[in-house]
XYZ file of C-alpha atoms in Angstrom:
206
model
C 117.247 139.110 99.821
C 115.425 139.594 103.021
C 117.223 137.878 106.125
C 114.553 136.778 108.948
C 114.875 135.200 112.315
C 113.728 131.551 113.001
C 112.094 131.076 116.285
C 111.357 127.963 118.017
C 108.104 126.980 119.957
C 109.313 128.768 123.161
C 109.737 132.057 121.336
C 113.512 132.093 121.292
C 115.383 132.956 118.191
C 117.266 129.859 117.035
C 118.900 130.994 113.552
C 118.384 133.244 110.718
C 117.347 132.091 107.085
C 117.332 134.238 103.617
C 113.964 134.357 101.987
C 113.972 134.156 97.950
C 113.529 137.561 96.408
C 111.500 135.947 93.679
C 108.764 135.381 96.135
C 109.395 137.368 99.213
C 110.969 140.397 97.514
C 108.827 141.290 94.626
C 107.435 144.737 93.890
C 103.965 144.880 95.469
C 101.161 145.196 93.018
C 98.124 146.579 94.870
C 95.958 146.553 91.897
C 96.281 142.701 91.535
C 96.028 142.086 95.322
C 92.647 143.948 95.253
C 91.561 141.953 92.277
C 92.502 138.831 94.094
C 90.302 139.910 97.167
C 87.362 140.950 95.013
C 87.571 137.692 93.228
C 87.850 135.547 96.461
C 84.867 137.242 97.906
C 82.745 137.159 94.655
C 83.548 133.499 94.207
C 82.206 132.871 97.837
C 78.829 134.308 96.974
C 75.922 131.917 96.470
C 74.093 133.863 94.316
C 70.751 132.322 95.215
C 68.671 135.503 95.901
C 65.326 135.728 94.262
C 62.293 138.025 94.203
C 59.176 137.869 91.900
C 58.439 140.245 89.198
C 54.873 141.291 88.521
C 54.349 138.323 86.068
C 55.555 135.832 88.622
C 53.244 137.200 91.595
C 49.827 135.028 91.570
C 46.537 136.828 91.452
C 45.684 140.406 90.057
C 44.222 139.296 86.784
C 41.120 141.281 87.087
C 41.320 145.147 86.739
C 40.214 146.317 90.171
C 38.078 149.093 89.159
C 36.860 150.589 85.913
C 39.170 152.996 84.059
C 37.290 156.105 84.390
C 34.757 158.015 86.930
C 35.985 156.583 90.125
C 38.118 159.371 91.210
C 40.916 156.880 91.670
C 44.102 156.705 89.468
C 43.850 154.140 86.992
C 44.841 150.489 87.761
C 45.357 147.586 85.540
C 46.175 144.947 88.153
C 46.494 144.605 92.141
C 49.791 142.907 91.582
C 51.693 145.864 89.974
C 54.796 147.119 91.971
C 53.229 149.987 93.664
C 50.499 147.675 95.412
C 51.154 145.791 98.746
C 51.844 142.070 97.694
C 52.714 143.316 94.199
C 55.867 142.218 92.384
C 59.249 143.961 92.545
C 60.243 146.304 89.560
C 63.768 144.922 89.088
C 63.744 141.685 91.055
C 67.167 140.054 91.786
C 67.421 136.755 90.091
C 69.839 133.820 90.868
C 73.308 134.424 89.127
C 76.834 133.370 89.079
C 79.200 136.294 90.726
C 82.429 134.504 90.244
C 85.082 135.520 87.758
C 88.453 134.273 86.587
C 91.906 135.705 86.922
C 94.990 134.740 85.119
C 97.427 132.376 86.675
C 100.211 134.699 86.493
C 97.972 137.718 88.032
C 97.081 135.081 91.082
C 100.824 134.228 91.461
C 101.809 137.779 91.630
C 99.110 138.967 93.977
C 100.251 136.168 96.351
C 103.817 137.056 96.109
C 102.820 140.867 96.726
C 101.115 140.057 99.901
C 103.938 137.646 101.128
C 106.492 140.603 100.421
C 104.218 143.020 102.224
C 104.211 140.840 105.201
C 107.869 140.906 105.216
C 108.268 144.667 104.629
C 106.030 145.235 107.518
C 107.461 142.724 109.849
C 104.415 140.831 110.136
C 106.185 137.497 109.161
C 107.282 135.014 111.502
C 109.130 131.847 110.705
C 109.106 128.703 113.050
C 111.538 126.073 113.004
C 109.043 123.376 113.664
C 105.325 123.366 114.858
C 104.639 119.888 116.362
C 101.989 118.867 118.952
C 102.290 115.827 121.282
C 98.344 115.762 121.805
C 95.341 117.526 120.828
C 95.764 120.446 123.317
C 94.312 123.971 122.472
C 96.162 125.205 125.751
C 99.491 124.040 124.496
C 98.845 125.618 121.001
C 97.708 128.954 122.670
C 101.051 128.950 124.655
C 103.055 128.633 121.427
C 101.074 131.852 119.844
C 101.652 133.707 123.248
C 105.273 132.937 123.133
C 105.349 134.378 119.647
C 103.218 137.355 120.507
C 100.633 136.636 118.035
C 96.754 137.495 118.803
C 95.442 137.224 115.472
C 97.427 135.285 112.767
C 97.439 132.543 110.209
C 99.544 129.696 110.702
C 100.722 127.976 107.325
C 101.845 124.487 107.351
C 103.722 122.315 104.863
C 101.544 119.385 105.232
C 98.489 118.226 107.095
C 98.916 117.837 110.816
C 95.849 116.971 112.631
C 96.779 117.678 115.982
C 97.989 121.148 115.109
C 94.946 121.953 113.203
C 92.467 120.568 115.545
C 94.369 122.221 118.658
C 94.092 125.515 116.885
C 90.477 125.406 115.750
C 88.844 126.715 119.103
C 91.137 129.658 119.118
C 89.598 132.933 117.963
C 91.733 135.030 115.568
C 93.908 132.134 114.797
C 93.557 130.052 111.668
C 95.719 127.390 109.922
C 96.198 126.629 106.201
C 98.418 124.564 103.983
C 100.930 126.110 101.674
C 98.663 124.860 98.777
C 95.473 126.482 100.120
C 96.673 129.780 101.092
C 95.115 132.910 99.503
C 95.358 136.586 99.510
C 92.377 137.293 101.526
C 93.155 135.167 104.485
C 96.703 136.442 104.621
C 95.574 140.184 104.495
C 92.740 139.532 107.265
C 95.435 138.251 109.685
C 97.736 140.470 111.566
C 100.504 138.160 111.575
C 101.611 135.456 109.098
C 103.270 132.429 110.858
C 105.197 130.109 108.472
C 106.857 126.862 109.397
C 110.554 126.502 107.967
C 109.163 123.528 105.793
C 106.380 125.748 104.690
C 108.799 128.688 103.544
C 110.791 125.923 101.392
C 107.625 124.560 99.761
C 106.235 128.185 99.100
C 109.371 129.185 97.353
C 109.817 126.014 95.212
C 106.161 126.444 93.961
C 106.164 130.196 93.466
C 109.909 130.973 92.867
């Protein structure tokens, strides 16, 4: 069972807590982590790309010149792919790139990245994160106290003051325990969890 320090907003250690091995101490499955990232990126693709094939391009109905005797190669249409303004040979068409992962695979992938953050000492636990007002400067000071330049801050529940104070900081993102995903955790250098967020994650994923 991993034992980690808990810090306050001034960056001082206030206590230590034990993390559940069922969530933060599993065997890291790199294959599932890779699959989860690919799925996340694939599901974000719009898939609206489109180009016209020779059957969809307008014009070119008439044979440009007779078959023989001109010295040119034979041509049947000015809308063939080799002509300027012609159709595309294997034109891309709108499609859905998304695919599904099993629920158990998704859970194990998330547990794997949470475990990897603990093993790499890139997990910081805060006793609480409360803002008196909408103040980016105040939130930035908290991140500096924790020595976090590029991180993901996970909250147990919605906190408009925290979320909006963090919005203008480059490299810092916020999320809720029910919206975290493998891609966002891997993209951030440091994972910052409030104590309440740790409890909630352990309740859901243990």
